[in-house]
Coordinates of C-alpha atoms in Angstrom, one line a residue:
X1 CA 2.8 28.6 -16.9
X2 CA -1.0 28.6 -16.5
X3 CA -2.2 25.1 -16.7
X4 CA -5.8 23.8 -16.8
X5 CA -6.4 20.1 -15.9
X6 CA -9.7 18.3 -16.4
X7 CA -10.7 15.2 -14.6
X8 CA -13.7 13.3 -16.1
X9 CA -14.6 11.4 -12.9
X10 CA -16.2 12.6 -9.7
X11 CA -14.0 13.8 -6.9
X12 CA -16.6 12.5 -4.5
X13 CA -15.6 8.9 -5.2
X14 CA -11.9 7.9 -4.8
X15 CA -10.2 6.5 -7.9
X16 CA -7.0 6.1 -9.8
X17 CA -7.5 8.9 -12.3
X18 CA -8.7 11.3 -9.6
X19 CA -5.6 10.5 -7.5
X20 CA -3.4 10.9 -10.5
X21 CA -4.9 14.3 -11.3
X22 CA -4.5 15.6 -7.8
X23 CA -0.9 14.4 -7.4
X24 CA 0.1 15.9 -10.8
X25 CA -1.5 19.2 -9.9
X26 CA 0.3 19.4 -6.6
X27 CA 3.6 18.4 -8.2
X28 CA 3.2 21.1 -10.9
X29 CA 2.2 23.7 -8.2
X30 CA 5.3 22.7 -6.3
X31 CA 7.4 23.4 -9.4
X32 CA 6.1 26.9 -9.5
X33 CA 3.2 26.7 -12.0
X34 CA -0.4 28.0 -11.7
X35 CA -2.8 25.1 -11.9
X36 CA -6.6 24.9 -11.9
X37 CA -8.4 21.5 -11.9
X38 CA -12.0 21.1 -13.1
X39 CA -13.8 18.0 -12.0
X40 CA -17.4 16.8 -11.2
X41 CA -18.1 17.2 -7.5
X42 CA -21.0 18.1 -5.2
X43 CA -21.0 21.8 -4.4
X44 CA -20.6 21.1 -0.7
X45 CA -17.7 18.7 -1.1
X46 CA -14.4 19.6 0.6
X47 CA -12.1 20.1 -2.3
X48 CA -8.4 21.2 -2.5
X49 CA -8.1 24.9 -3.2
X50 CA -6.9 24.3 -6.8
X51 CA -10.1 22.3 -7.7
X52 CA -13.2 23.9 -9.3
X53 CA -16.4 21.9 -9.1
X54 CA -18.3 21.5 -12.3
X55 CA -21.4 20.3 -10.5
X56 CA -22.7 16.9 -9.3
X57 CA -21.9 13.8 -11.3
X58 CA -24.3 11.2 -12.3
X59 CA -23.6 7.4 -12.5
X60 CA -23.4 6.0 -16.1
X61 CA -22.7 2.4 -17.1
X62 CA -19.4 2.7 -19.0
X63 CA -16.6 0.4 -20.1
X64 CA -17.9 -2.5 -18.1
X65 CA -18.4 -0.6 -14.8
X66 CA -20.2 2.5 -13.5
X67 CA -18.5 5.9 -13.9
X68 CA -19.6 9.0 -12.1
X69 CA -19.4 11.7 -14.8
X70 CA -20.8 15.1 -15.8
X71 CA -22.2 15.7 -19.3
X72 CA -24.9 17.8 -21.0
X73 CA -25.6 21.5 -21.7
X74 CA -25.1 22.7 -18.2
X75 CA -21.7 21.0 -17.9
X76 CA -20.7 22.3 -21.3
X77 CA -21.5 25.9 -20.2
X78 CA -19.5 25.5 -17.0
X79 CA -16.5 24.0 -18.9
X80 CA -16.5 26.9 -21.3
X81 CA -16.7 29.5 -18.5
X82 CA -13.8 27.8 -16.7
X83 CA -11.7 27.8 -19.8
X84 CA -12.4 31.5 -20.6
X85 CA -11.6 32.6 -17.0
X86 CA -8.5 30.5 -16.8
X87 CA -6.9 31.8 -20.0
X88 CA -4.6 28.7 -19.8
X89 CA -1.3 28.3 -21.7
X90 CA -2.2 24.6 -22.1
X91 CA -5.2 22.5 -21.3
X92 CA -4.6 18.9 -20.1
X93 CA -7.5 16.6 -20.3
X94 CA -7.6 13.0 -18.9
X95 CA -9.5 10.1 -20.5
X96 CA -11.1 12.3 -23.2
X97 CA -12.9 9.4 -24.8
X98 CA -15.1 9.2 -21.6
X99 CA -18.3 11.1 -22.2
X100 CA -17.7 13.6 -19.5
X101 CA -15.9 16.9 -18.8
X102 CA -12.6 16.0 -20.6
X103 CA -14.4 15.5 -23.8
X104 CA -16.3 18.7 -23.5
X105 CA -13.2 20.6 -22.6
X106 CA -11.2 19.3 -25.6
X107 CA -14.1 20.2 -27.9
X108 CA -14.3 23.6 -26.4
X109 CA -10.6 24.4 -26.3
X110 CA -9.1 27.2 -28.4
X111 CA -5.4 26.5 -27.7
X112 CA -3.1 23.6 -27.2
X113 CA -4.6 20.5 -25.7
X114 CA -2.7 17.6 -24.1
X115 CA -4.6 14.4 -23.5
X116 CA -3.6 11.6 -21.1
X117 CA -5.0 8.1 -21.8
X118 CA -4.9 5.9 -18.7
X119 CA -6.5 2.7 -20.0
X120 CA -6.1 0.5 -23.0
X121 CA -9.8 0.8 -24.1
X122 CA -10.2 1.4 -27.8
X123 CA -13.7 2.7 -28.3
X124 CA -16.9 2.9 -26.1
X125 CA -20.4 2.1 -27.2
X126 CA -21.3 5.7 -26.7
X127 CA -18.6 6.9 -29.0
X128 CA -19.4 4.3 -31.6
X129 CA -22.7 6.2 -32.1
X130 CA -20.8 9.5 -32.4
X131 CA -18.0 8.9 -34.9
X132 CA -18.2 12.5 -36.2
X133 CA -17.6 13.9 -32.7
X134 CA -14.8 11.4 -32.1
X135 CA -12.9 12.6 -35.2
X136 CA -13.3 16.3 -34.2
X137 CA -12.2 15.4 -30.7
X138 CA -9.0 13.6 -31.9
X139 CA -8.2 16.6 -34.2
X140 CA -8.4 19.0 -31.3
X141 CA -5.8 17.1 -29.3
X142 CA -2.3 18.6 -29.9
X143 CA -0.3 16.0 -28.0
X144 CA -1.1 12.6 -26.3
X145 CA 0.3 11.0 -23.2
X146 CA -0.1 7.2 -22.5
X147 CA 0.6 6.0 -19.0
X148 CA 1.8 2.6 -20.1
X149 CA 3.2 0.8 -23.2
X150 CA -0.2 -1.0 -23.6
X151 CA -2.1 2.3 -23.6
X152 CA 0.4 3.8 -26.1
X153 CA -0.1 0.7 -28.3
X154 CA -3.8 1.4 -28.5
X155 CA -3.1 5.0 -29.6
X156 CA -0.9 3.8 -32.4
X157 CA -3.0 1.0 -33.6
X158 CA -6.6 2.3 -33.0
X159 CA -6.5 6.0 -32.6
X160 CA -4.6 7.1 -35.7
X161 CA -1.7 8.6 -33.8
X162 CA 1.1 8.0 -31.4
X163 CA 1.6 9.1 -27.8
X164 CA 4.5 9.9 -25.4
X165 CA 4.7 7.3 -22.7
X166 CA 4.8 9.0 -19.3
X167 CA 4.0 6.6 -16.4
X168 CA 1.8 7.2 -13.4
X169 CA 3.7 9.0 -10.7
X170 CA 3.8 8.1 -7.0
X171 CA 4.3 10.5 -4.1
X172 CA 7.3 8.7 -2.7
X173 CA 7.6 10.9 0.4
X174 CA 3.9 10.3 1.4
X175 CA 4.5 6.5 1.4
X176 CA 7.9 6.5 2.9
X177 CA 7.1 8.9 5.7
X178 CA 4.1 7.3 7.3
X179 CA 4.0 5.1 10.4
X180 CA 2.9 1.4 10.1
X181 CA -0.4 0.4 11.6
X182 CA -0.3 -0.3 15.3
X183 CA 1.1 -3.8 16.0
X184 CA 2.5 -4.3 12.5
X185 CA 4.7 -5.6 10.9
X186 CA 5.5 -8.9 12.3
X187 CA 9.0 -10.3 12.6
X188 CA 10.3 -12.5 9.7
X189 CA 12.7 -15.3 10.3
X190 CA 13.4 -19.0 9.3
X191 CA 10.3 -21.0 10.0
X192 CA 8.2 -18.4 11.5
X193 CA 6.6 -14.9 11.3
X194 CA 6.1 -12.4 8.6
X195 CA 3.3 -10.3 7.2
X196 CA 1.8 -10.6 3.7
X197 CA -0.3 -7.8 2.2
X198 CA -2.9 -7.6 -0.5
X199 CA -4.9 -4.6 -1.6
X200 CA -7.8 -4.8 -4.1
X201 CA -11.1 -6.3 -4.8
X202 CA -10.6 -9.9 -3.5
X203 CA -13.8 -11.1 -5.3
X204 CA -12.6 -10.0 -8.7
X205 CA -11.1 -12.9 -10.6
X206 CA -8.3 -11.0 -12.4
X207 CA -6.9 -9.7 -9.1
X208 CA -5.9 -13.2 -8.3
X209 CA -6.7 -13.4 -4.6
X210 CA -7.4 -17.1 -4.6
X211 CA -3.8 -17.7 -5.7
X212 CA -2.5 -15.8 -2.7
X213 CA -5.1 -17.5 -0.4
X214 CA -3.9 -21.0 -1.5
X215 CA -0.3 -20.0 -0.9
X216 CA -1.0 -18.6 2.5
X217 CA -3.1 -21.6 3.6
X218 CA -0.2 -23.9 2.6
X219 CA 2.4 -21.8 4.4
X220 CA 0.6 -20.8 7.6
X221 CA 0.6 -24.2 9.4
X222 CA 4.4 -24.3 9.3
X223 CA 4.8 -20.6 10.2
X224 CA 2.9 -19.8 13.4
X225 CA 3.5 -16.1 13.2
X226 CA 2.6 -15.6 9.6
X227 CA -0.2 -13.1 9.0
X228 CA -2.2 -11.7 6.1
X229 CA -3.3 -8.1 5.9
X230 CA -6.1 -7.4 3.3
X231 CA -7.5 -4.0 2.3
X232 CA -10.2 -3.2 -0.3
X233 CA -13.9 -3.4 -0.9
X234 CA -15.9 -6.5 0.0
X235 CA -17.8 -8.4 2.7
X236 CA -15.7 -9.5 5.7
X237 CA -17.8 -12.7 6.1
X238 CA -17.1 -13.5 2.4
X239 CA -13.4 -13.0 2.9
X240 CA -13.0 -15.0 6.1
X241 CA -15.2 -17.8 4.7
X242 CA -12.5 -18.4 2.2
X243 CA -10.1 -19.6 4.9
X244 CA -10.0 -22.6 7.2
X245 CA -11.5 -21.8 10.6
X246 CA -8.2 -22.3 12.3
X247 CA -6.5 -19.6 10.2
X248 CA -9.1 -16.9 10.3
X249 CA -7.6 -15.1 13.3
X250 CA -4.4 -14.7 11.3
X251 CA -6.2 -12.7 8.6
X252 CA -6.9 -9.0 9.1
X253 CA -9.4 -7.2 6.9
X254 CA -9.2 -3.4 6.8
X255 CA -12.0 -2.9 4.2
X256 CA -11.8 0.3 2.1
X257 CA -9.0 2.5 3.3
X258 CA -8.1 6.2 2.8
X259 CA -5.0 7.2 0.9
X260 CA -3.2 7.7 4.2
X261 CA -4.3 4.4 5.6
X262 CA -3.3 2.7 2.3
X263 CA 0.2 4.0 2.8
X264 CA 0.3 2.9 6.4
X265 CA -1.0 -0.6 5.3
X266 CA 1.8 -0.9 2.8
X267 CA 4.3 0.2 5.4
X268 CA 3.0 -2.6 7.7
X269 CA 3.8 -5.6 5.5
X270 CA 7.0 -7.5 4.9
X271 CA 5.9 -8.8 1.5
X272 CA 3.4 -7.1 -0.7
X273 CA 1.8 -9.7 -3.0
X274 CA 0.2 -8.8 -6.4
X275 CA -1.1 -12.1 -7.8
X276 CA -3.1 -10.5 -10.6
X277 CA -3.9 -12.7 -13.6
X278 CA -4.3 -10.1 -16.3
X279 CA -5.9 -6.8 -17.4
X280 CA -3.2 -4.6 -15.9
X281 CA -1.8 -1.8 -18.1
X282 CA 0.7 -0.4 -15.5
X283 CA 0.8 -1.6 -11.9
X284 CA 0.3 1.5 -9.8
X285 CA 0.1 -0.5 -6.6
X286 CA 3.5 -1.9 -7.2
X287 CA 5.1 1.6 -7.2
X288 CA 3.2 2.5 -4.1
X289 CA 4.4 -0.6 -2.3
X290 CA 8.0 0.0 -3.4
X291 CA 7.7 3.6 -2.1
X292 CA 6.5 2.3 1.2
X293 CA 9.6 0.1 1.5
X294 CA 7.8 -3.3 1.1
X295 CA 9.4 -6.1 -0.8
X296 CA 7.1 -6.9 -3.8
X297 CA 6.2 -10.4 -5.1
X298 CA 4.1 -10.2 -8.3
X299 CA 2.8 -12.3 -11.1
X300 CA 4.8 -12.2 -14.2
X301 CA 2.6 -9.9 -16.2
X302 CA 4.2 -7.6 -18.8
X303 CA 3.1 -4.5 -16.9
X304 CA 4.4 -5.8 -13.6
X305 CA 7.7 -6.9 -15.2
X306 CA 8.2 -3.4 -16.6
X307 CA 7.6 -1.7 -13.2
X308 CA 9.9 -4.2 -11.4
X309 CA 12.7 -3.9 -14.0
X310 CA 12.4 -7.5 -15.1
X311 CA 12.6 -8.8 -11.5
X312 CA 15.5 -6.7 -10.3
X313 CA 13.2 -4.7 -8.0
X314 CA 10.8 -7.4 -6.9
X315 CA 10.3 -11.2 -7.2
X316 CA 8.2 -12.4 -10.1
X317 CA 6.4 -15.7 -10.2
X318 CA 4.6 -17.5 -13.1
X319 CA 1.1 -16.0 -13.4
X320 CA -1.6 -18.1 -11.8
X321 CA 0.9 -20.6 -10.2
X322 CA 0.0 -20.8 -6.5
X323 CA 2.8 -23.3 -5.8
X324 CA 5.4 -21.1 -7.3
X325 CA 4.1 -18.2 -5.3
X326 CA 4.3 -20.2 -2.1
X327 CA 7.9 -21.2 -2.8
X328 CA 8.8 -17.5 -3.5
X329 CA 7.2 -16.3 -0.3
X330 CA 8.9 -19.0 1.8
X331 CA 12.3 -18.2 0.4
X332 CA 11.9 -14.4 0.9
X333 CA 10.4 -14.8 4.4
X334 CA 13.5 -16.8 5.4
X335 CA 16.0 -14.5 3.7
X336 CA 16.2 -11.0 5.1
X337 CA 19.3 -10.3 3.0
X338 CA 17.4 -11.0 -0.2
X339 CA 14.5 -8.9 0.9
X340 CA 16.8 -6.0 1.7
X341 CA 18.5 -6.3 -1.7
X342 CA 15.2 -6.3 -3.6
X343 CA 14.0 -3.3 -1.5
X344 CA 17.2 -1.4 -2.3
X345 CA 16.7 -1.9 -6.0
X346 CA 13.1 -0.9 -5.5
X347 CA 14.2 2.4 -4.0
X348 CA 16.2 3.1 -7.1
X349 CA 13.4 2.1 -9.5
X350 CA 10.6 4.0 -7.7
X351 CA 12.7 7.2 -7.7
X352 CA 12.0 7.4 -11.5
X353 CA 8.3 7.4 -10.7
X354 CA 8.4 10.1 -8.1
X355 CA 5.9 12.8 -9.0
X356 CA 8.4 15.8 -9.3
X357 CA 10.3 13.6 -11.9
X358 CA 7.1 12.6 -13.7
X359 CA 5.8 16.1 -13.7
X360 CA 8.9 17.5 -15.4
X361 CA 8.3 15.0 -18.2
X362 CA 4.7 16.1 -18.5
X363 CA 5.9 19.7 -18.7
X364 CA 8.1 18.7 -21.7
X365 CA 4.9 17.5 -23.5
X366 CA 3.2 20.8 -22.6
X367 CA 6.1 22.8 -24.1
X368 CA 6.0 20.7 -27.3
X369 CA 2.2 21.2 -27.6
X370 CA 2.5 24.9 -27.1
X371 CA 5.3 25.1 -29.7
X372 CA 3.3 23.0 -32.1
X373 CA 0.3 25.4 -32.0
X374 CA 2.6 28.4 -32.1
X375 CA 0.0 30.6 -30.4
X376 CA -2.7 29.8 -33.0
X377 CA -6.3 29.8 -31.8
X378 CA -8.4 27.0 -33.1
X379 CA -11.5 28.3 -34.8
X380 CA -13.2 25.1 -35.8
X381 CA -16.9 24.8 -34.8
X382 CA -18.6 21.8 -33.6
X383 CA -22.2 21.1 -33.1
X384 CA -23.2 19.1 -30.0
X385 CA -24.5 19.6 -26.5
X386 CA -24.4 23.3 -26.0
X387 CA -24.0 24.2 -29.6
X388 CA -20.9 25.5 -31.6
X389 CA -17.8 26.9 -30.0

């Protein structure tokens, strides 16, 4: 099958959607399909051989943050050339409601279009001013994929249609096969030792880092070997300033890490802690931690509960309750048998998220979209940036 995949966000900046697109493309190639990915990127960027650059992205305030996207007449022309040259059996666009390449590709497509929705956003302010284009866009999409139950709910309730729920995948072998960071992990045992891990923006309230900090500060005086490993963006001085002076040498900050070092970091911890307080539609980091073999302790959010199979594959604690987190951590640090049992269940659960398994489910959606169009070529014109199709 000839498959065209469109990423709306720049490959020059790491991100969840970009990683999803690359992993999916590589899984599909591994299954014997011909795949081309179109994405914004500087011309001189080092890109995988299956990625085609659509030119440099520009920053745009979007959906509460800044997205690096590509839009306009030049981008439209490049999208159309890529589609024509690719002669794809199916076109797979990601986040088509973002004003970027995915939207342009869906509007320019002449055959079956599959769209993946990663977030639970309903509408953007940009699209609110372009309702006509939005309606044409939705009509061009043959089949929809939602990566979570919450994202699917948005499709049903706000986008006049349903979606097949296909979760984010995880490259299990990449996480299970790396070596821990030098000197990690520590040894767990009754009354001492152990390594806790946190990955994310520690300054962002919904990531819940203060809940973990309070639990660590309460535990550390009674466990001389207990350490905390933190990765993600932020100022080191800001991080260390959140801890008592006597505990700062037991906190290690890695800063932003590559995908390889993220895997090594997750391989280096005994317990990976996800103290998030809300706003999570899936819980990708949990599947990555499970793939790395870490025991997961997570707040009892619906998205986390689903990934952890209701608590069978990881310990859940009441969201926002630092005392409950402290008790859960203490119990697991002192009980290697319980940690091993949770990790064993985690291995079973994460196998369902392995990219070859997920890619086959995506292929089923492709086949349904192709069958639904039955080889018909869409001939509906649209007027916008670049003119009619």
